[in-house]
Short mmCIF file of C-alpha atoms and ligand atoms in Angstrom, two decimals:
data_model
loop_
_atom_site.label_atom_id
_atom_site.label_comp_id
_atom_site.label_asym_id
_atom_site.label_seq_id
_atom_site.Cartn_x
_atom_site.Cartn_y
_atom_site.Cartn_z
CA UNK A 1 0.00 0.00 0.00
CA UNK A 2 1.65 3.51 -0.67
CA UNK A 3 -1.99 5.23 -2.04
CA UNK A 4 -0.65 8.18 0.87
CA UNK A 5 2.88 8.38 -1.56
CA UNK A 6 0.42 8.96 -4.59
CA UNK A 7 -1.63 11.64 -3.43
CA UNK A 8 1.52 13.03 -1.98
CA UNK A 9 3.74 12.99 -5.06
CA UNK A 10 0.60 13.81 -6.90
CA UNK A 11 0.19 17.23 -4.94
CA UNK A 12 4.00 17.87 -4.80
CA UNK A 13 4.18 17.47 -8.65
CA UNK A 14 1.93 21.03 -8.63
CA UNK A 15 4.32 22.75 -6.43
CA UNK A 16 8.00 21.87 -6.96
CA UNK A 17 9.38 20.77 -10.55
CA UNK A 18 8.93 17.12 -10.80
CA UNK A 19 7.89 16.64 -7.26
CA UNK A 20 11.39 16.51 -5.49
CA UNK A 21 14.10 18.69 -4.34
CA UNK A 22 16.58 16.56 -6.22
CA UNK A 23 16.16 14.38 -9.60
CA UNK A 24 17.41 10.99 -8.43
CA UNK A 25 14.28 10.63 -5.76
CA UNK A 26 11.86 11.05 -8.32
CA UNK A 27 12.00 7.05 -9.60
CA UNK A 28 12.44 8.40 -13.00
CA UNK A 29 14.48 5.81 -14.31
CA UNK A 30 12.95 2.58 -12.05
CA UNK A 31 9.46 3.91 -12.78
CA UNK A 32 6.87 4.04 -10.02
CA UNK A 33 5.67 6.67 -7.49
CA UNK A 34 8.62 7.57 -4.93
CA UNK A 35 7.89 6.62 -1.21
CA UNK A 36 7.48 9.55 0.84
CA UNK A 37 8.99 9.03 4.47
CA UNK A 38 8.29 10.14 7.97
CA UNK A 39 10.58 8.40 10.15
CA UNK A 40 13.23 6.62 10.32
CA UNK A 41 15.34 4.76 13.28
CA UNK A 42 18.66 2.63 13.32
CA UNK A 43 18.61 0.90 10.09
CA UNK A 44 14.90 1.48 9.02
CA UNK A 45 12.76 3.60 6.87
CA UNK A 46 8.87 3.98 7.98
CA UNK A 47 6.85 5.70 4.89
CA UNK A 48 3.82 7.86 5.35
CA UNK A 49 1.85 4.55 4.38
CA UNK A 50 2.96 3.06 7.73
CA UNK A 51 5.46 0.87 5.11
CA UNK A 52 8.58 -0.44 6.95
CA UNK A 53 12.05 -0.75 4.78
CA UNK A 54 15.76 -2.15 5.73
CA UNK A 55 17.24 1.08 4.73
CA UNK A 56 20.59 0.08 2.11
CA UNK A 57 20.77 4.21 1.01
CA UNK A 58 21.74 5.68 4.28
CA UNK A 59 20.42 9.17 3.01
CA UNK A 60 23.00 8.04 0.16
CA UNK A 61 26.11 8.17 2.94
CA UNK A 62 25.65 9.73 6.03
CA UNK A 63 23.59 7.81 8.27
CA UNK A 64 26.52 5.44 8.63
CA UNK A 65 25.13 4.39 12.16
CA UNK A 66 21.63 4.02 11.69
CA UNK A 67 18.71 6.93 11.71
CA UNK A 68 18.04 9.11 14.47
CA UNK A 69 21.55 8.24 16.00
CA UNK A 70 20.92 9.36 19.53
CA UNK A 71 24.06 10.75 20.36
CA UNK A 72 23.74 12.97 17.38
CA UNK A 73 20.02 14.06 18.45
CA UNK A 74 20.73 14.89 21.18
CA UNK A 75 23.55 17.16 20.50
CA UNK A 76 21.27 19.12 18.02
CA UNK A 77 18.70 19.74 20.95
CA UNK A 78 21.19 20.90 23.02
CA UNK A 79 22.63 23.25 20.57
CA UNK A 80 19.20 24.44 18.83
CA UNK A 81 19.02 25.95 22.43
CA UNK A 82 21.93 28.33 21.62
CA UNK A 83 20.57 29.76 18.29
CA UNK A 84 20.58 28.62 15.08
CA UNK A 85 23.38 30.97 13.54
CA UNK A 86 25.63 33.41 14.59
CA UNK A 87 27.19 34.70 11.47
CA UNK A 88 30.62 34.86 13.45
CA UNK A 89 33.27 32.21 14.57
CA UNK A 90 32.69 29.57 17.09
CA UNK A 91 35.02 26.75 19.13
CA UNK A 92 33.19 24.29 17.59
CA UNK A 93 34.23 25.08 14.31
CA UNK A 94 37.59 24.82 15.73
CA UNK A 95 37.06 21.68 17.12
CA UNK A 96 35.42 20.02 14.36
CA UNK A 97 38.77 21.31 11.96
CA UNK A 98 41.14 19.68 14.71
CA UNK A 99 39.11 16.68 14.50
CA UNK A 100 38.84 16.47 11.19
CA UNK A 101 42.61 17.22 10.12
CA UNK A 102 43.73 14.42 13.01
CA UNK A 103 41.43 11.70 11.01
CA UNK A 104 42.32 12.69 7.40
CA UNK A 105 45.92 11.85 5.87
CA UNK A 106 47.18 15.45 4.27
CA UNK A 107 45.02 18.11 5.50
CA UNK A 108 46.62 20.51 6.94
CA UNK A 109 43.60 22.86 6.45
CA UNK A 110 40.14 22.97 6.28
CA UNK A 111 37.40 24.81 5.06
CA UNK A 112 33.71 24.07 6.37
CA UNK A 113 31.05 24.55 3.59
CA UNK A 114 27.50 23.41 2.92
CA UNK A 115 27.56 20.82 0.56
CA UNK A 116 29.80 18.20 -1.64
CA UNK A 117 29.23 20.40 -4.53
CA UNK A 118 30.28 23.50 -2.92
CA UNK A 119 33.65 21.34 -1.79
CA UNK A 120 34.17 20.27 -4.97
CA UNK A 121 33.60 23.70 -7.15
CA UNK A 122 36.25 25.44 -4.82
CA UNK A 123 38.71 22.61 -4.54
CA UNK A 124 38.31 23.08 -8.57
CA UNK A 125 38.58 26.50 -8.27
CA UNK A 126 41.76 26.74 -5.82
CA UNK A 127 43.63 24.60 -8.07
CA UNK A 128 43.03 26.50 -10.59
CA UNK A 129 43.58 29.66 -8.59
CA UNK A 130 47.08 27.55 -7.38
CA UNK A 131 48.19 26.43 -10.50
CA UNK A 132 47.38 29.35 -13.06
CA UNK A 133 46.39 26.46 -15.12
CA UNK A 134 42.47 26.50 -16.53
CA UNK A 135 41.82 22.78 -17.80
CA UNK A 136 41.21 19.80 -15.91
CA UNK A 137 40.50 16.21 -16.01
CA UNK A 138 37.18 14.37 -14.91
CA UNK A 139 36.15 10.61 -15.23
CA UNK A 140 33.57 9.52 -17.08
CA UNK A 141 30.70 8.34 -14.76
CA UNK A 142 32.64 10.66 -11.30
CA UNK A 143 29.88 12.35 -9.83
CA UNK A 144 31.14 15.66 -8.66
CA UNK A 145 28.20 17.91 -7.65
CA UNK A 146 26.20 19.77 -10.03
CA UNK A 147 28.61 22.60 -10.69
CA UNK A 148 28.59 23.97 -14.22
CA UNK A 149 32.60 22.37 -14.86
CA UNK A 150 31.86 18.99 -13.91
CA UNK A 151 28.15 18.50 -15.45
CA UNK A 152 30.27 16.66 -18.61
CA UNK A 153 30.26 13.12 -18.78
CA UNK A 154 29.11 12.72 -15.23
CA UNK A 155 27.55 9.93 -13.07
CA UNK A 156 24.70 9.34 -10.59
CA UNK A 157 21.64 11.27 -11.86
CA UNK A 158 23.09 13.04 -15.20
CA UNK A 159 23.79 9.24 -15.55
CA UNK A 160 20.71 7.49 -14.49
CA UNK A 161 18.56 10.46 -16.50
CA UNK A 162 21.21 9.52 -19.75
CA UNK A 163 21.94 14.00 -20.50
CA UNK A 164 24.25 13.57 -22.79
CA UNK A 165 24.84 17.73 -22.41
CA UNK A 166 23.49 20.08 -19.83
CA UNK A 167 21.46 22.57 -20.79
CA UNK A 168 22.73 25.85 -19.28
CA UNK A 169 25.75 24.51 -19.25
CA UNK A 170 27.76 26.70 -21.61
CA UNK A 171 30.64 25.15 -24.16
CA UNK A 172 33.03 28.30 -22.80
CA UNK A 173 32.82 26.10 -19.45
CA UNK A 174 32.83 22.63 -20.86
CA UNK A 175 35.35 23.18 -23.38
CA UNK A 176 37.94 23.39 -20.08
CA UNK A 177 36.85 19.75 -18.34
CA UNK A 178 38.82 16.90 -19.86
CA UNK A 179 37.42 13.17 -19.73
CA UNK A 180 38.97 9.79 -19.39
CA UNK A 181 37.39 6.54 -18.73
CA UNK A 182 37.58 5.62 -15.02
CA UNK A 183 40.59 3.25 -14.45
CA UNK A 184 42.27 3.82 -18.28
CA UNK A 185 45.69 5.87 -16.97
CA UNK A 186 47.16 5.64 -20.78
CA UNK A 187 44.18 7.82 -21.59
CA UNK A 188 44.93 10.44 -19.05
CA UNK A 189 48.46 10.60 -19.90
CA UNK A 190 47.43 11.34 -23.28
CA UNK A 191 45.30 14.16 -22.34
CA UNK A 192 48.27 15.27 -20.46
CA UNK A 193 50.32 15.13 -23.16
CA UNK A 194 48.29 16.77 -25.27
CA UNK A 195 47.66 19.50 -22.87
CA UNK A 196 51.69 20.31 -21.95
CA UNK A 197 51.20 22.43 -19.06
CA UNK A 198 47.59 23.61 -19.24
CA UNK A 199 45.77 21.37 -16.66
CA UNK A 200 45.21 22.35 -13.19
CA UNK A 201 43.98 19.09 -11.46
CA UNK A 202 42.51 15.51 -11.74
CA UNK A 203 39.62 14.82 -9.78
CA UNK A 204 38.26 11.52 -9.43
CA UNK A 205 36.38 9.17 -6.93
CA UNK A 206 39.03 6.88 -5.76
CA UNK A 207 36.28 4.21 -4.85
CA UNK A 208 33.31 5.45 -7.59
CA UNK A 209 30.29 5.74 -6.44
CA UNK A 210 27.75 7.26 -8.79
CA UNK A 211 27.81 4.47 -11.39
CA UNK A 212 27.32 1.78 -8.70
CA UNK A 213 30.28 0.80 -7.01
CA UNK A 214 33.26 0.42 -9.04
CA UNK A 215 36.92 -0.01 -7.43
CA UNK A 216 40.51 1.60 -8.87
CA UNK A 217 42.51 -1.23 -10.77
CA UNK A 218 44.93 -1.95 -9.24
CA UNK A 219 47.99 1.02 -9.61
CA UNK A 220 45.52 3.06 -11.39
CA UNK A 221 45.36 5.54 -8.29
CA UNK A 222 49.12 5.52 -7.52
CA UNK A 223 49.65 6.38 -11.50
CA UNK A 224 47.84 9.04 -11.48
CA UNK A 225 49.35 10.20 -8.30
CA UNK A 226 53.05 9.99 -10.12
CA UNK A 227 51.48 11.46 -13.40
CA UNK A 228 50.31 14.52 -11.27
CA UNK A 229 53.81 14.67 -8.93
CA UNK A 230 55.75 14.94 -12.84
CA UNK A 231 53.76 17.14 -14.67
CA UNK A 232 52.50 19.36 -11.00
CA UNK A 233 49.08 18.53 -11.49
CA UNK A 234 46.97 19.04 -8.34
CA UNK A 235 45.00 15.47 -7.48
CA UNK A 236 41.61 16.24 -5.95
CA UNK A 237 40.20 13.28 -4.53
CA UNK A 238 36.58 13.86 -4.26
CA UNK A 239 35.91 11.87 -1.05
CA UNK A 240 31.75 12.81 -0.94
CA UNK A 241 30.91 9.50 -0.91
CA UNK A 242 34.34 7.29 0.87
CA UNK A 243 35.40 10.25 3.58
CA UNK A 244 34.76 8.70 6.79
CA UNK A 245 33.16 5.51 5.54
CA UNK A 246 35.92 3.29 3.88
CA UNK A 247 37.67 3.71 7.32
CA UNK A 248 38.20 7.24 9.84
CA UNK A 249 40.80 8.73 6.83
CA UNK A 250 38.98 7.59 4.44
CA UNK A 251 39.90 6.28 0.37
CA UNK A 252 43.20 8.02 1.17
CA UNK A 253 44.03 5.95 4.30
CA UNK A 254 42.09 2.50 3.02
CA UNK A 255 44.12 2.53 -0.50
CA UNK A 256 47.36 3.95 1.24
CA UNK A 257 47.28 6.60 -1.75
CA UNK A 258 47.85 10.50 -1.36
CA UNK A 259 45.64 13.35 -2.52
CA UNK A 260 46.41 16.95 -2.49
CA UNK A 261 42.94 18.09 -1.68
CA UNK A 262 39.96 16.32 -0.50
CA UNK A 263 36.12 17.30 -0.82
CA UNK A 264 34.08 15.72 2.18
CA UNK A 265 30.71 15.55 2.16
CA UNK A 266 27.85 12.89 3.22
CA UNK A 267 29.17 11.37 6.26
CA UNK A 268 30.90 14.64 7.81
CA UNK A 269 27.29 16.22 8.38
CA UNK A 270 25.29 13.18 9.87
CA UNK A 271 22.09 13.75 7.70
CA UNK A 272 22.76 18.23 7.85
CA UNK A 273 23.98 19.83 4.60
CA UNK A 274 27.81 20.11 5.42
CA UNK A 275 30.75 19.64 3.04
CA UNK A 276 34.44 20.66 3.38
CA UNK A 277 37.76 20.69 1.14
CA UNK A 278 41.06 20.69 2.42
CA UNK A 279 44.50 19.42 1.70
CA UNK A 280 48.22 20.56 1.69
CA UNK A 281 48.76 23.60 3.55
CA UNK A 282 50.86 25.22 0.73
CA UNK A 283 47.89 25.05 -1.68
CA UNK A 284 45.05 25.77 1.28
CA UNK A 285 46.68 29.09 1.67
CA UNK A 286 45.80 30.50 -0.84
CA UNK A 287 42.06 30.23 -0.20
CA UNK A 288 40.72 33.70 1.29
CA UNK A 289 41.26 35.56 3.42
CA UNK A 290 44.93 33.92 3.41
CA UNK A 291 45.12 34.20 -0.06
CA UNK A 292 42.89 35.95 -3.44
CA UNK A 293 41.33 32.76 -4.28
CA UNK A 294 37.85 33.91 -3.29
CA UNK A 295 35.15 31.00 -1.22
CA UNK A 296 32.59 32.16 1.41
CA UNK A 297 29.62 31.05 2.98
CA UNK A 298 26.96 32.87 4.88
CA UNK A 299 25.91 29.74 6.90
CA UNK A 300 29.56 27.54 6.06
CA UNK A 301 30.28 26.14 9.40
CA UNK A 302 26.64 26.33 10.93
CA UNK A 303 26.35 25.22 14.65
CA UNK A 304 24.08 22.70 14.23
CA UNK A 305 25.43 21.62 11.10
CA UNK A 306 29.33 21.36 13.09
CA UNK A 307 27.79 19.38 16.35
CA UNK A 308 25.86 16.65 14.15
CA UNK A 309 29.08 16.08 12.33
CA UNK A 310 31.53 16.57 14.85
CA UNK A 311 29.25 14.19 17.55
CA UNK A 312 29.60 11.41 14.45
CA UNK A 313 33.12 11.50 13.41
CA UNK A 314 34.37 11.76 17.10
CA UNK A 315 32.48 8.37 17.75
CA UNK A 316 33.82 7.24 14.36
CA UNK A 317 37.42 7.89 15.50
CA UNK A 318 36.80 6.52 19.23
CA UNK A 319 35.46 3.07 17.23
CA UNK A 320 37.14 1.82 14.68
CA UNK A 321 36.15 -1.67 15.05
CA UNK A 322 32.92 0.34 13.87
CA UNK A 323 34.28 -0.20 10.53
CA UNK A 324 35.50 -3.88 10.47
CA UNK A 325 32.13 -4.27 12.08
CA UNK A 326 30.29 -2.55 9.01
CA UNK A 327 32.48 -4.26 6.25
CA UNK A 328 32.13 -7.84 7.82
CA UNK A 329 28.29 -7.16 7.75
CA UNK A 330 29.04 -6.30 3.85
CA UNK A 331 30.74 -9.27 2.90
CA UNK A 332 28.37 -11.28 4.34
CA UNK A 333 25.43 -9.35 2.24
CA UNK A 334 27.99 -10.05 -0.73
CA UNK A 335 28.53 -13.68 0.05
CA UNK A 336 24.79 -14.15 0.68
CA UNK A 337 23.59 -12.33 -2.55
CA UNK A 338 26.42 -14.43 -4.81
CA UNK A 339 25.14 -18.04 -3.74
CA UNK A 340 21.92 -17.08 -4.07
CA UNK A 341 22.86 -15.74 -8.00
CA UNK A 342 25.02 -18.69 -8.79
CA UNK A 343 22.12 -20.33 -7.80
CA UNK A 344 19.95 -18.69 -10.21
CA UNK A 345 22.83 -19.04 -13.16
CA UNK A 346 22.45 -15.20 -15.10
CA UNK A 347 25.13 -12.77 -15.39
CA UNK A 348 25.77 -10.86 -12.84
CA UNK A 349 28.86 -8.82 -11.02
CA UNK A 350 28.91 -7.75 -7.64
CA UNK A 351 31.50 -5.06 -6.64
CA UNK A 352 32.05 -3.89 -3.20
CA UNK A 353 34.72 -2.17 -1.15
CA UNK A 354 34.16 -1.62 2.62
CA UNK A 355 30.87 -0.63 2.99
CA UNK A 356 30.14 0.42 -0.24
CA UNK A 357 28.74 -2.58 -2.89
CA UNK A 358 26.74 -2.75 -5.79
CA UNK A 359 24.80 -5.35 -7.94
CA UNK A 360 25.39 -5.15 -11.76
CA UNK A 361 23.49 -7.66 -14.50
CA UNK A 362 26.42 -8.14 -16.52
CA UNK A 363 28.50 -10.57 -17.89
CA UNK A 364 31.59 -8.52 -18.36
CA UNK A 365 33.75 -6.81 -15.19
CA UNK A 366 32.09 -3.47 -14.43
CA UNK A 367 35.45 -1.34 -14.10
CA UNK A 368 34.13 1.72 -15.57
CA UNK A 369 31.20 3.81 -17.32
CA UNK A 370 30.82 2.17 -20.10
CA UNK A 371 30.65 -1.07 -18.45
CA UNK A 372 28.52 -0.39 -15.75
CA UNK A 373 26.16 0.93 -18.79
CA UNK A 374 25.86 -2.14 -20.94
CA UNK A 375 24.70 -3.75 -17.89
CA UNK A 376 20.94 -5.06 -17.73
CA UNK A 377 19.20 -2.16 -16.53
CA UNK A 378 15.80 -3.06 -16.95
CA UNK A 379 16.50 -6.26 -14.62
CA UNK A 380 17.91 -3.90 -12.06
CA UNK A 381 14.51 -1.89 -12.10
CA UNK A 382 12.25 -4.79 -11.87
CA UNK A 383 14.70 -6.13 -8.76
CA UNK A 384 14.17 -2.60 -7.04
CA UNK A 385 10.44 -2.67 -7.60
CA UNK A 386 10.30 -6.40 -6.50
CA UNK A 387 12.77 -5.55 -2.95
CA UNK A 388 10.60 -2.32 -2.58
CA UNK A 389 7.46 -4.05 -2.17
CA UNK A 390 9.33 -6.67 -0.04
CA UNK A 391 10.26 -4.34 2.65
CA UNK A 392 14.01 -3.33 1.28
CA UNK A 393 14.92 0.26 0.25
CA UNK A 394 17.52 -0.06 -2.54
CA UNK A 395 18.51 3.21 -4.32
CA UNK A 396 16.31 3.86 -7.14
CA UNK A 397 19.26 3.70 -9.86
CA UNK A 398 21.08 0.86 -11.30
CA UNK A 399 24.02 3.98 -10.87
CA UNK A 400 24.42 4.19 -7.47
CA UNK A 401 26.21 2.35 -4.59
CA UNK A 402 24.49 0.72 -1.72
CA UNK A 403 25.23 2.06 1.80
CA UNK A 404 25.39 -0.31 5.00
CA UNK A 405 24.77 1.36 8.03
CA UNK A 406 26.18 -0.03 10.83
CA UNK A 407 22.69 -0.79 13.00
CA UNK A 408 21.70 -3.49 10.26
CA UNK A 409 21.71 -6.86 12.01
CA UNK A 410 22.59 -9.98 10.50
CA UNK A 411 18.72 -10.75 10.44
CA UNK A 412 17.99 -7.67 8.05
CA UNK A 413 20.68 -8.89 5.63
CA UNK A 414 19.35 -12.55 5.50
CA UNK A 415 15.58 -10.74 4.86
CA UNK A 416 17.20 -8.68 1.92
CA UNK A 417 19.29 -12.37 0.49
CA UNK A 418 16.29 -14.16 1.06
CA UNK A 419 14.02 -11.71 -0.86
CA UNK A 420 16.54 -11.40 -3.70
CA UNK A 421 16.70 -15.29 -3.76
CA UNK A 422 12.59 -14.82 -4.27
CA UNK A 423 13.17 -12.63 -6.84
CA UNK A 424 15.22 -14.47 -8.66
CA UNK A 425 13.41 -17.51 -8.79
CA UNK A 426 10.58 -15.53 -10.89
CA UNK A 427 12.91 -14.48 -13.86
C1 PLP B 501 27.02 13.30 -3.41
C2 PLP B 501 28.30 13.59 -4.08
C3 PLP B 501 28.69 14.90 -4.39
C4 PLP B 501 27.75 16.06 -4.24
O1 PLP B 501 27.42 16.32 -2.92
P1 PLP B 501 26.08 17.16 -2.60
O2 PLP B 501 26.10 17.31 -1.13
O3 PLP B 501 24.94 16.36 -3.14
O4 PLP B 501 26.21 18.47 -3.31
C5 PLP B 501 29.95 15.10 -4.88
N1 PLP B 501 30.81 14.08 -5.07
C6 PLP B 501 30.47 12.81 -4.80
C7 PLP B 501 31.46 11.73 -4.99
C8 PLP B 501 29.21 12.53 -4.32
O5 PLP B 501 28.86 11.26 -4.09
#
């Protein structure tokens, strides 16, 4: 039953364009009427039809303990007390930079703002600033906020909705973002090389995330790392989606490979709308007021925002069995899922890194865009439909990772095998 979703998405369709606040939520590409949700707690959602779901989105990252984390609550009451906003520094900010910079390999400094795409554009924008340099180089498939510069080429919705180009988007902006496929370094050197001296940074996912899960071959991460030492290219690791969830430091610490800056988003908030970028503090310095590269934010570094974030990562950094605990509970969803598809005999490819893992119907690796793309999409949508109405909240998009959350129990992840097992046994 979801005739409450209906009416609702019916009645929010008149008011806001296409009935959400952001495209992917819509169930464009699976089809269907998105479930709207009142509640949630630990690992479950509870829709306005009184509808119960094991949660595998997290609010696509953040929630990496479970909903309604009381620790976290109950640091917003106490802070809502205070005010809202003071438009003027606080300790906390301090504290939540100290924090932040003793988790993270190579920041030196960080700057608080309000969401990953905010992080990203100014990363983009110091190295530019840094480097004098205007081009740079993007994957193909790397989601990286909707920014003007990275709207080429890119993954999770732009994906899932197949733009090919963004209207609004002009070709003065576009003509400076570079693409490679994700985990082909030959390609990137030849953009390099074709660009002597003219590109200011590689950004990439170092764990993508935004065209399901797909992990960096293996030296494909520490190449580009040399390629951008030789030629002093500034690698951005856009860490959205893997800061604080593939381990306290992150892709950086987990793949034991070094970024110059870092975007944070997702997990650094706890469910509020924070991001940050940081990095080495010889190119940090020249963001303003240190230096004329120009970034600002009337609410950057909110109260509220800085206690649910700081309350998370300092229990993240107290625990870190917190993440064997999380990836153990993954690998056990990935061991369950696979016998249940050898069982069933089609092609399929699971990939999955820490807590992050994704289900792909295809017969070929999925190591990059195109791959992930010539997968069976149509069988993903019926499987999301099928675990919807079964009491499992997959995201809506063949294109994006899954999320644990660490308050699943082993009993939710048989439910979710045991309903793709059911599902299976029907196609
Ligand atoms: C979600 C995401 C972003 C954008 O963050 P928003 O907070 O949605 O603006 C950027 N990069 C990656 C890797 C992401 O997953």
């Amino acid at each position: 039953m979801h005739s409450i979703s209906e009416k609702l998405f019916a009645r929010a369709q008149q008011s806001i364009p296409g009935g959400v606040n952001s495209p992917v939520r819509a169930f464009k590409s699976v089809g269907g009427t998105p479930r709207f949700m009142k509640k949630a707690k630990g690992a479950y959602l509870y829709d306005v039809d009184g509808n119960q779901y094991i949660d595998f989105i997290a609010s696509w990252g953040p929630m990496i303990l479970g909903h309604a984390y009381e620790p976290v609550i109950n640091a917003i009451k106490e802070y809502a007390e205070y005010s809202t906003s003071f438009g003027t520094p606080t300790e906390l900010e301090i504290e939540m930079a100290e924090l932040i910079v003793s988790m993270a390999p190579n920041v030196d400094l960080i700057r608080m703002v309000s969401s990953g795409t905010e992080a990203c554009m100014s990363a983009l924008r110091l190295a530019r600033g840094y480097t004098g340099r205007n081009k740079f180089i993007k994957f193909e498939g790397n989601y990286h906020g909707h920014a003007d510069a990275f709207l080429v080429k890119a993954g999770s919705g732009v994906a899932t909705f197949n733009i090919q180009t963004v209207p609004g988007v002009t070709a003065g902006v576009s003509n400076d973002t570079l693409t490679a496929p994700y985990n082909d370094l030959d390609a990137v050197k030849k953009l390099v090389a074709e660009n002597k001296n003219a590109i200011a940074a590689i950004i990439i996912e170092p764990v993508a995330g935004n065209m399901g899960c797909i992990l960096p071959a293996p030296g494909f991460l520490e190449g580009l790392r040399l390629l951008c030492d030789e030629e002093n290219i500034v690698l951005i690791f856009d860490e959205v989606m893997t800061g604080f969830r593939l381990g306290a430091g992150g892709a950086q610490e987990r793949l034991n490979v070094n970024a110059d800056l870092v975007t944070y988003g997702k997990v650094i908030g706890a469910g509020m709308p924070v991001g940050a970028f940081g990095g080495k503090r010889a190119i940090m310095e020249h963001i303003s007021p240190l230096g004329n590269v120009y970034q600002a934010g009337t609410l950057s570094g909110n109260p509220i925002a800085m206690i649910a974030g700081f309350t998370l990562l300092k229990e993240l950094k107290a625990n870190p069995s917190i993440y064997s605990e999380l990836e153990a509970k993954t690998i056990y969803l990935r061991d369950g899922m696979n016998a249940v598809l050898q069982e069933w005999g089609g092609a399929y490819v699971i990939n999955q890194l820490g807590s992050m893992i994704s289900l792909h119907f295809s017969a070929a690796p999925v190591t990059d865009f195109a791959t992930a793309a010539a997968a069976d999409i149509p069988l993903f949508n019926k499987l999301f439909h099928y675990m919807l109405d079964n009491g499992v909240y997959l995201p809506p998009s063949a294109y994006e990772s899954w999320f644990l959350n660490n308050a699943l129990s082993y009993a939710d992840l048989d439910k979710t095998i045991l309903v793709l097992k059911n599902f299976l046994s029907q196609q």
